Coordinates of C-alpha atoms and ligand atoms in Angstrom, one line a residue:
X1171 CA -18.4 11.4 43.8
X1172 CA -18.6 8.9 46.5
X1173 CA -18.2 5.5 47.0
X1174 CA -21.0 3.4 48.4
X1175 CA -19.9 0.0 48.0
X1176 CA -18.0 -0.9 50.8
X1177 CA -18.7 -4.3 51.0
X1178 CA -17.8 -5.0 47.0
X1179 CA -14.2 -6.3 46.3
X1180 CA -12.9 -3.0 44.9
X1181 CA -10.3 -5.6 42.5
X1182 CA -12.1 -7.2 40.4
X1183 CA -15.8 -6.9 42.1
X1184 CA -15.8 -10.8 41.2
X1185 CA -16.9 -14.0 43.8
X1186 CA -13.2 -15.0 43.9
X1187 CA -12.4 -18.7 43.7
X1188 CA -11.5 -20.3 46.9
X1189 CA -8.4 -19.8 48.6
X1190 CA -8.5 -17.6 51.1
X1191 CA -7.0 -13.8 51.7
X1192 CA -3.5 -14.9 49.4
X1193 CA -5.2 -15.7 46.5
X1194 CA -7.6 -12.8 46.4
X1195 CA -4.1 -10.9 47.3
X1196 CA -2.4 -12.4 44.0
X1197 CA -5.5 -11.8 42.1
X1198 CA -6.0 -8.4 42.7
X1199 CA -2.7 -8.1 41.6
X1200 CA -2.5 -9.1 38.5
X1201 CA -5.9 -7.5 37.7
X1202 CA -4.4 -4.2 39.0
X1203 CA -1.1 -4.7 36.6
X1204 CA -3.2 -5.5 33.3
X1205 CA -2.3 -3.6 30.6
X1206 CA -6.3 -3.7 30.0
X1207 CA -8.8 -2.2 31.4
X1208 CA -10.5 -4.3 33.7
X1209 CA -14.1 -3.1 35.3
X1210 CA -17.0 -5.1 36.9
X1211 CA -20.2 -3.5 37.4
X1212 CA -23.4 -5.0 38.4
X1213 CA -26.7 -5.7 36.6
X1214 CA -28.3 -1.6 36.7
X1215 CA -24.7 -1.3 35.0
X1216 CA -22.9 0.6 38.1
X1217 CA -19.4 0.2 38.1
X1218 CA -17.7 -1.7 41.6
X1219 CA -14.1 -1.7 40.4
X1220 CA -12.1 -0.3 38.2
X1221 CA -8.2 -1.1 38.3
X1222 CA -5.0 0.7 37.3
X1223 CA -5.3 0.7 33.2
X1224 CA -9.3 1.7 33.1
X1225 CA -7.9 5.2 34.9
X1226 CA -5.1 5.2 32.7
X1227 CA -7.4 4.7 29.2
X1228 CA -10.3 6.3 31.0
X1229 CA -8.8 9.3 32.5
X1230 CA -11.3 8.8 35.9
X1231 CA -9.2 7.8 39.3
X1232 CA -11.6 5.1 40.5
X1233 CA -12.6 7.2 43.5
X1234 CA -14.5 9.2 40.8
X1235 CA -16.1 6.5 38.9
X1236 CA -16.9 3.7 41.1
X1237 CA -20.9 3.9 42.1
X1238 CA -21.4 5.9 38.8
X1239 CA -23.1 4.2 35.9
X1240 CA -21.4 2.4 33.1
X1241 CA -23.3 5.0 30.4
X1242 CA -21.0 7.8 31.9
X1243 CA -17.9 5.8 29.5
X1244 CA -20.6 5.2 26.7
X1245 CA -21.2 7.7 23.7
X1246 CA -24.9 9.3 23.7
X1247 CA -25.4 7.7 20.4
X1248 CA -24.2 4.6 21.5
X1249 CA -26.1 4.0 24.4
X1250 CA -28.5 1.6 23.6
X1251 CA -25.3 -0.8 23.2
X1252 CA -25.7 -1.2 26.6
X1253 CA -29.6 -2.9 26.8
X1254 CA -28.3 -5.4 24.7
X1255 CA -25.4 -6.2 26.7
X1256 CA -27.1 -6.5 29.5
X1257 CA -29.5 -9.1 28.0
X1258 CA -26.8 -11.3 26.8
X1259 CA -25.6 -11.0 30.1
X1260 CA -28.6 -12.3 32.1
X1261 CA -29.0 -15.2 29.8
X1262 CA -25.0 -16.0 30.9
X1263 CA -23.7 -14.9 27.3
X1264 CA -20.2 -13.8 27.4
X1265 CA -19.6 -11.4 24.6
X1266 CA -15.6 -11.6 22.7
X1267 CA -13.9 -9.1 21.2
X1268 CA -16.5 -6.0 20.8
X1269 CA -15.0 -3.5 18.7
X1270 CA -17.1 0.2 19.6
X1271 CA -16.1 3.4 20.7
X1272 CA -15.9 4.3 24.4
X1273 CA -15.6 8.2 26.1
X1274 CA -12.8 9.2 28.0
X1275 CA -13.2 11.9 30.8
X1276 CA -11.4 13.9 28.2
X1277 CA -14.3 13.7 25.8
X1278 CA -12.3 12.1 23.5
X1279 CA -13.3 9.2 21.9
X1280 CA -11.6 5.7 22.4
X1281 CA -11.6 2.7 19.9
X1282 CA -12.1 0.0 22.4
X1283 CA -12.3 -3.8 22.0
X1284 CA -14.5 -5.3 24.7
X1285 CA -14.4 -8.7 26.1
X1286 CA -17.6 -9.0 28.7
X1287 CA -19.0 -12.0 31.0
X1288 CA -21.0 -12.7 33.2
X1289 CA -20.2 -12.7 36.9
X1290 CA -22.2 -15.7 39.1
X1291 CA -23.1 -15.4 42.8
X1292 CA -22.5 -18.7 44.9
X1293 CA -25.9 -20.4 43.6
X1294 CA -25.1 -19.3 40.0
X1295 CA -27.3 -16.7 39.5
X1296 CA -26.2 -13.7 37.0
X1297 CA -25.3 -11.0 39.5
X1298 CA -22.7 -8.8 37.2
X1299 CA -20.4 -8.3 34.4
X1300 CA -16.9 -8.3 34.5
X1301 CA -15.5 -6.4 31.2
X1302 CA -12.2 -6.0 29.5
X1303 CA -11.4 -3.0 27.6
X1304 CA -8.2 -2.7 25.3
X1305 CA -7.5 0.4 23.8
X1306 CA -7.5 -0.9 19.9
X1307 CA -7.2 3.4 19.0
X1308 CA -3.7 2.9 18.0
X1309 CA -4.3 -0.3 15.9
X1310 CA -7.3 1.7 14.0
X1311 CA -5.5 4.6 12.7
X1312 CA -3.2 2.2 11.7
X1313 CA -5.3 0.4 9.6
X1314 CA -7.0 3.7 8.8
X1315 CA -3.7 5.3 7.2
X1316 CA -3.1 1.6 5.7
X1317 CA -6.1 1.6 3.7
X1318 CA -5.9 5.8 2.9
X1319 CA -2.1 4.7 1.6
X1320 CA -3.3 1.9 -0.5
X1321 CA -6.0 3.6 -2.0
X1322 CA -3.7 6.5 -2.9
X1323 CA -1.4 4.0 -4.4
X1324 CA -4.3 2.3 -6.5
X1325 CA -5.4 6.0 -7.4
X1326 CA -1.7 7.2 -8.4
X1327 CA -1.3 4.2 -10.9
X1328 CA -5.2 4.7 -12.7
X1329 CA -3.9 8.0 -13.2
X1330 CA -0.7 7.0 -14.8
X1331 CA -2.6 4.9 -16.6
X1332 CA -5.0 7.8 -18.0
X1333 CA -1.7 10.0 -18.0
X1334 CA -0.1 7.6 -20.2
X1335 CA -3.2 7.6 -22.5
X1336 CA -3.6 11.6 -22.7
X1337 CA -0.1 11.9 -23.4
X1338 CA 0.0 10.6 -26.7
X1339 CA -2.6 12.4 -28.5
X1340 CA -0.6 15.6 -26.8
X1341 CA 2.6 14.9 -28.2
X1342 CA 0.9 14.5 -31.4
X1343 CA -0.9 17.6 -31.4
X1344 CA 2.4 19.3 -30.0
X1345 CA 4.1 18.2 -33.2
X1346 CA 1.2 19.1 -35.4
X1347 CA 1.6 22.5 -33.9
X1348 CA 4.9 22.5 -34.5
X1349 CA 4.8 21.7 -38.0
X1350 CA 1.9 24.2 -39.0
X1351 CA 4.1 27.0 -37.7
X1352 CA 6.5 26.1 -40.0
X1353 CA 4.9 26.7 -42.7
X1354 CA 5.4 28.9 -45.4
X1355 CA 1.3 30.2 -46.0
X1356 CA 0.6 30.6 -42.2
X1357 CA 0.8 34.3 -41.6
X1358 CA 2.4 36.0 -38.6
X1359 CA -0.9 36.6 -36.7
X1360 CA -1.6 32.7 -37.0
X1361 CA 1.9 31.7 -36.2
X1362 CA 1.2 33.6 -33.0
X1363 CA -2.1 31.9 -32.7
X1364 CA -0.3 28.6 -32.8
X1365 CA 2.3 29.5 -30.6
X1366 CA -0.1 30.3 -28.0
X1367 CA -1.8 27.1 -28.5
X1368 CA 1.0 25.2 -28.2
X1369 CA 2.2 26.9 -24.8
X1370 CA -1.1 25.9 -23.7
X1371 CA -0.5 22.5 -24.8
X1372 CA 2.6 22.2 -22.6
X1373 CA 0.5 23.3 -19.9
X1374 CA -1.7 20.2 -20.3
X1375 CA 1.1 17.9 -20.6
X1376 CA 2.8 19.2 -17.6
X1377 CA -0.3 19.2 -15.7
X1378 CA -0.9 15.6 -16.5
X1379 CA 2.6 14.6 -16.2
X1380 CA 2.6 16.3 -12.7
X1381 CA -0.6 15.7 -11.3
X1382 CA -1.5 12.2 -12.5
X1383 CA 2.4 11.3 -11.2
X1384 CA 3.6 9.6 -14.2
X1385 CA 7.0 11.2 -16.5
X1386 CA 5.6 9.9 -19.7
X1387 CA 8.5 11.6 -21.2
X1388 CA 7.7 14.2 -24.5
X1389 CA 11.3 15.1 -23.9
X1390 CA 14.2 14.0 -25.7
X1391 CA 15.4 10.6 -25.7
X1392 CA 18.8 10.3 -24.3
X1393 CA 21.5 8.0 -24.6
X1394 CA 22.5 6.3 -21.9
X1395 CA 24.1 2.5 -21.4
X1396 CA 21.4 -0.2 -20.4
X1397 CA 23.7 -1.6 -17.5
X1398 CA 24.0 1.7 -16.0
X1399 CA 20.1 2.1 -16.1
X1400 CA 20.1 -1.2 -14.4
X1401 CA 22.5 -0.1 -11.9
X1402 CA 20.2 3.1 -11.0
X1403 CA 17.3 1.1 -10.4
X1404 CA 19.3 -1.8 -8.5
X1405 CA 20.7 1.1 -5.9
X1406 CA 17.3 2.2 -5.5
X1407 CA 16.0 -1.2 -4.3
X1408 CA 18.9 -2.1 -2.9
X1409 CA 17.8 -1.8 0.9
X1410 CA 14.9 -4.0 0.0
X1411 CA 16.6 -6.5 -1.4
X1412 CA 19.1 -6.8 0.7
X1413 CA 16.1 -7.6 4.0
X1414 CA 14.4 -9.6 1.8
X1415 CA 17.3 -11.7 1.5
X1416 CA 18.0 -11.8 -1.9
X1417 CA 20.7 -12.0 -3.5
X1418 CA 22.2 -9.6 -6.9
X1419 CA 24.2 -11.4 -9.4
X1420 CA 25.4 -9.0 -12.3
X1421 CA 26.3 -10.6 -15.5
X1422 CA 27.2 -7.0 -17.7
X1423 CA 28.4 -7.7 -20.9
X1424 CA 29.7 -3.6 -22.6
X1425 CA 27.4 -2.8 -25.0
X1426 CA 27.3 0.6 -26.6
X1427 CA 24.9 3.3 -25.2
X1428 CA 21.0 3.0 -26.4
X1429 CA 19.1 5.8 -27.4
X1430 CA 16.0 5.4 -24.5
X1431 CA 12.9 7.1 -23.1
X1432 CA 15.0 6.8 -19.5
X1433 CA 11.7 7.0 -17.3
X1434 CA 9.9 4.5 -19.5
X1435 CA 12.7 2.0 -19.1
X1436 CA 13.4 2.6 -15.5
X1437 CA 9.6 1.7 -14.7
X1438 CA 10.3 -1.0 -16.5
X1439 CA 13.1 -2.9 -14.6
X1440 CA 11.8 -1.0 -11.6
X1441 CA 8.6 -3.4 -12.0
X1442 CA 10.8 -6.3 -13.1
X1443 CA 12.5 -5.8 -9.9
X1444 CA 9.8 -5.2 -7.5
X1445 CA 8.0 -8.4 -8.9
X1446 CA 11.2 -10.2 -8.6
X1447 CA 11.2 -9.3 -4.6
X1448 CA 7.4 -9.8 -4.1
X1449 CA 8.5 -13.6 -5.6
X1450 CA 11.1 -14.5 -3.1
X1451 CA 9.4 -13.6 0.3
X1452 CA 12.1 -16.2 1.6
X1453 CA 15.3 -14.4 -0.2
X1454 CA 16.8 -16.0 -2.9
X1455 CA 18.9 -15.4 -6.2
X1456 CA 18.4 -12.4 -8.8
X1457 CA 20.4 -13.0 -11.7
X1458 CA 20.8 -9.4 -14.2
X1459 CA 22.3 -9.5 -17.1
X1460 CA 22.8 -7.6 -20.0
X1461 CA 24.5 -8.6 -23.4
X1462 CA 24.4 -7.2 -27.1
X1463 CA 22.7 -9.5 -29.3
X1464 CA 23.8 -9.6 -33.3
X1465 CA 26.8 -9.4 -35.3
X1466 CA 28.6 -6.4 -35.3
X1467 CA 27.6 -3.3 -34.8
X1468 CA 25.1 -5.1 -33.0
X1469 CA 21.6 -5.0 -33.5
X1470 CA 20.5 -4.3 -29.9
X1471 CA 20.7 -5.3 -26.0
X1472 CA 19.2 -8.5 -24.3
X1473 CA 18.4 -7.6 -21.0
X1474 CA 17.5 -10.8 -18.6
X1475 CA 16.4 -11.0 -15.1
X1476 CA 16.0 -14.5 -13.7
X1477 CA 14.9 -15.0 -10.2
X1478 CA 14.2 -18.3 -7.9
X1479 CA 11.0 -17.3 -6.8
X1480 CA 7.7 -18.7 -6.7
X1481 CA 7.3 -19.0 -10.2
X1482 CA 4.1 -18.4 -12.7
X1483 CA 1.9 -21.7 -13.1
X1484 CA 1.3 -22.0 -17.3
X1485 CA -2.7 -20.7 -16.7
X1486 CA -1.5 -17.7 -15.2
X1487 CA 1.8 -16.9 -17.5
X1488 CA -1.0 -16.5 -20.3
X1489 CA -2.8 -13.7 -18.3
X1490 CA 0.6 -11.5 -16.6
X1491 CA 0.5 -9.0 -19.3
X1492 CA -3.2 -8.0 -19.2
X1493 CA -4.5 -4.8 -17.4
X1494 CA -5.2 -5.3 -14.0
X1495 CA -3.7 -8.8 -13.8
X1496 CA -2.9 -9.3 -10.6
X1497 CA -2.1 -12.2 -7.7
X1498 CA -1.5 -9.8 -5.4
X1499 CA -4.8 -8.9 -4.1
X1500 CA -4.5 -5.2 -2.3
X1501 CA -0.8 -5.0 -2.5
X1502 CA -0.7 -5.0 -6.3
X1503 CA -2.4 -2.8 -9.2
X1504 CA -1.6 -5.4 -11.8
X1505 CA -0.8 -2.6 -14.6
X1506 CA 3.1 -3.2 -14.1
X1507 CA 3.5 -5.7 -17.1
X1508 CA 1.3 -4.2 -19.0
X1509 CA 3.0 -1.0 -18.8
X1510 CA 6.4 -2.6 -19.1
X1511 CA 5.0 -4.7 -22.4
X1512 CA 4.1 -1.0 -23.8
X1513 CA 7.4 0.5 -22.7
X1514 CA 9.5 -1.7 -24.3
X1515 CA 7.1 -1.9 -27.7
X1516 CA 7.5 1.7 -27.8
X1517 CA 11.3 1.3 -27.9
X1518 CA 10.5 -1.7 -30.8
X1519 CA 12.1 -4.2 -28.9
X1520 CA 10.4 -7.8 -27.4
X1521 CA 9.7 -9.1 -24.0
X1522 CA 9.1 -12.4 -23.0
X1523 CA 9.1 -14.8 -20.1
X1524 CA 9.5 -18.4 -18.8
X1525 CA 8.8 -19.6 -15.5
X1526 CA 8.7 -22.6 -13.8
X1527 CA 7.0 -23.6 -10.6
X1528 CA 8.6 -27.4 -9.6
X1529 CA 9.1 -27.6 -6.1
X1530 CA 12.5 -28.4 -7.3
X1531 CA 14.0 -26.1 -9.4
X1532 CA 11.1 -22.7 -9.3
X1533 CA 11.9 -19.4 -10.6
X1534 CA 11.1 -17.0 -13.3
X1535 CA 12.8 -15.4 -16.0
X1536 CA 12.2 -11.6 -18.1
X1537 CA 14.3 -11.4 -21.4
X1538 CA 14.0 -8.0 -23.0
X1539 CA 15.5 -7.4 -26.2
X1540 CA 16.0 -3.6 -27.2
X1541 CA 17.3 -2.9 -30.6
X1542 CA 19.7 -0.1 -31.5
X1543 CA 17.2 1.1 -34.4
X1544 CA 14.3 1.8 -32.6
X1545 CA 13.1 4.8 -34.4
X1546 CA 13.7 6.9 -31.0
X1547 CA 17.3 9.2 -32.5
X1548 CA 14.8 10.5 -35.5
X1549 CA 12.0 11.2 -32.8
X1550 CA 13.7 14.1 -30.9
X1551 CA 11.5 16.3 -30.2
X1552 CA 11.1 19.8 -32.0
X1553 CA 12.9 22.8 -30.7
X1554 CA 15.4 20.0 -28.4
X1555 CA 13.6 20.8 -25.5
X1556 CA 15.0 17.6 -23.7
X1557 CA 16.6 16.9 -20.3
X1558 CA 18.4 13.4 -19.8
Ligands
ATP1617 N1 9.0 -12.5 -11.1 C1 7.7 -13.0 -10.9 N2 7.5 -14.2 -10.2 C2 6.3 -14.6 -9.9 N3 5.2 -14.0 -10.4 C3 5.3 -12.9 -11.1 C4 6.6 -12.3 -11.4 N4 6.4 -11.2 -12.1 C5 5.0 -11.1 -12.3 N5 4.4 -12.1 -11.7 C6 2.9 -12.3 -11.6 O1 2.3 -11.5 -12.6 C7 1.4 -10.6 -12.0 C8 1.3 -9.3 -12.7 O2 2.5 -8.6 -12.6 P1 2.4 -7.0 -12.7 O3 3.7 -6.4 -12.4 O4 1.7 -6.6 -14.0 O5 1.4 -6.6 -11.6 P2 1.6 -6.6 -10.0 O6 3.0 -6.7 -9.6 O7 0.7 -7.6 -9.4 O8 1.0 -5.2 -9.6 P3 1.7 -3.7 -9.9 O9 3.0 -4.0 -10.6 O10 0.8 -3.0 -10.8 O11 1.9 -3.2 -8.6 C9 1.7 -10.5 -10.6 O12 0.7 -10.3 -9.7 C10 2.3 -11.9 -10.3 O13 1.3 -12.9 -10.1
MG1618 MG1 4.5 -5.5 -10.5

């Protein structure tokens, strides 16, 4: 490829401003240290100059680009692009910020944003274009993997949702299964029968359970003390707490171990916790506490978790426990609560909240009251297949 253009200022290709030899010197220069890609070419889109950042992004040394045509860095299905360029260019339109896709000398594709405007002769007239390229490749697979990771998130929790929901029927089934084979009129053949049906069963369940992401627990309640449940789930956010700020202040009364679906109630404070955080973007207090509640031996464990964040305005406290709810736009699923209200129904205890949003004195508080007698000891499952 050769290089024609002699006369063209091989910088920046543009009528410099007056100034004499230094200036042109000092612009050149910083054209030639851009980080962008900075190119001028002339109305028949030929390229005049091409500095040190188009042959980096481009791959072409400007010896073997310069006198070419600006098509060569424009994708065959893109190429019309360039008519209309060119006619916002002779009517003295500058175009900002053109996200496309350019060609390297590679072949590979680039995500480009493009800034383009017009370059004057000395009476005004439209003789070029001078156009700067930044490589935006990085920043779209980025976002790319931003959105994929959101929509897996907003995927995983439907399907805990539905997992949730098949679940229960299963367990029921499992422990109508379980039941028929006990029986003293069912025969050996259909006591084998069942057995296979209820191996299959399992299958189902584990399937769901492992596949839709969700430990709806069919196994055995365990006992385990509320504080240390708290604990577990405070260690696991404890990193983000600690950058956002905020805060832990641990009020543990002892209270005697409660019999508990473990998963259920760590997704519960889990989502207590996380809401607490997304609340306090500027740090703050979290205030956990845990007390037994009733005369002796007492009737359950109140659990509260009080934080000094934004607060819930009285129109939206009404809606926090419905499906979907949500304030957080993309960030949040809005199923937490309404998980966490299930969760703690299933273990026949209450939850409730007040908030306050004075400019003064904001925050919001979680009180969850778990009884002892909560139906969950009688419930082990059949056979004591459970795992803490
Ligand atoms: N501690 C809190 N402080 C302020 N607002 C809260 C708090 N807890 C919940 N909220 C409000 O209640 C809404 C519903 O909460 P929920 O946990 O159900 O869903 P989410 O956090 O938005 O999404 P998800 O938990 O599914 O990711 C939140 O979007 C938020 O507006
Ligand atoms: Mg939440």
């Amino acid at each position: 490829m050769t290089q024609d253009n002699e006369s063209k200022d091989k910088s920046s290709g543009q009528p410099l401003p007056e100034g004499g030899p230094q200036a042109n010197a000092l612009l050149a220069a910083i054209v030639e240290s851009s980080d962008d890609a900075i190119i001028s070419k002339d109305l028949d889109g030929t390229i005049m100059s091409w500095n040190a950042a188009a042959e980096r992004i481009f791959g072409y040394t400007p010896e073997e680009i310069i006198g070419h045509s600006i098509l060569t860095l424009i994708p065959a299905d893109l190429q019309d692009e360039e008519k209309t360029i060119i006619a916002r260019l002779r009517n003295g339109e500058r175009i900002e910020h053109f996200e496309t896709t350019r060609v390297a000398k590679s072949g590979k594709l680039l995500s480009l944003s493009l800034t383009i405007s017009p370059v004057r002769d000395a009476s005004g007239k439209v003789v070029g274009a001078s156009k700067i390229a930044r490589d935006i490749s990085e920043r779209r697979e980025f976002e790319r993997r931003l959105v994929e990771t959101e929509k897996i998130v907003a995927t995983g929790r439907m399907a805990a949702t539905i997992a949730h929901e098949i679940n229960n029927p299963l367990e029921a089934v499992v422990n109508l299964i379980y039941l028929a084979r006990l029986s003293p009129t069912v025969n050996d053949q259909v006591k084998e029968y069942l057995r296979l049906a209820e191996q299959e069963i399992e299958r189902v369940s584990l399937i769901a359970r492992q596949t839709l992401g969700y430990f709806r627990e069919t196994a055995m309640p365990v006992d385990f003390p509320v504080s240390v449940l708290l604990e577990e789930v405070l260690t696991v956010y404890g990193a983000k707490l600690a950058y956002s700020g905020i805060d832990v202040h641990r009020d543990y009364h002892p209270s005697r171990p409660l019999t508990m679906r473990k998963g259920e109630l760590t997704q519960l404070f889990s989502n207590l916790v996380a809401n607490a955080i997304d609340a306090m973007p500027q740090g703050g207090d979290l205030s956990v506490s845990v007390e037994p509640e009733g005369e002796s031996p007492a009737e359950g464990v109140n659990v509260l978790m009080a934080d000094t964040g934004t607060g819930i305005s009285p129109e939206l406290l009404e809606k926090i426990f419905e499906p979907f709810f949500t304030t957080k736009e993309q960030r949040g699923t809005g199923i937490g609560l309404w998980l966490s209200r299930q969760f703690v129904e299933e273990h026949r205890g209450s939850i409730a909240v007040v908030s306050n949003t004075d400019a003064e004195d904001h925050g919001t508080t979680f009180r969850i009251f778990l009884p002892y007698e909560n139906g969950l000891a009688q419930n082990v499952a059949p056979g004591g297949r459970g795992n803490a």
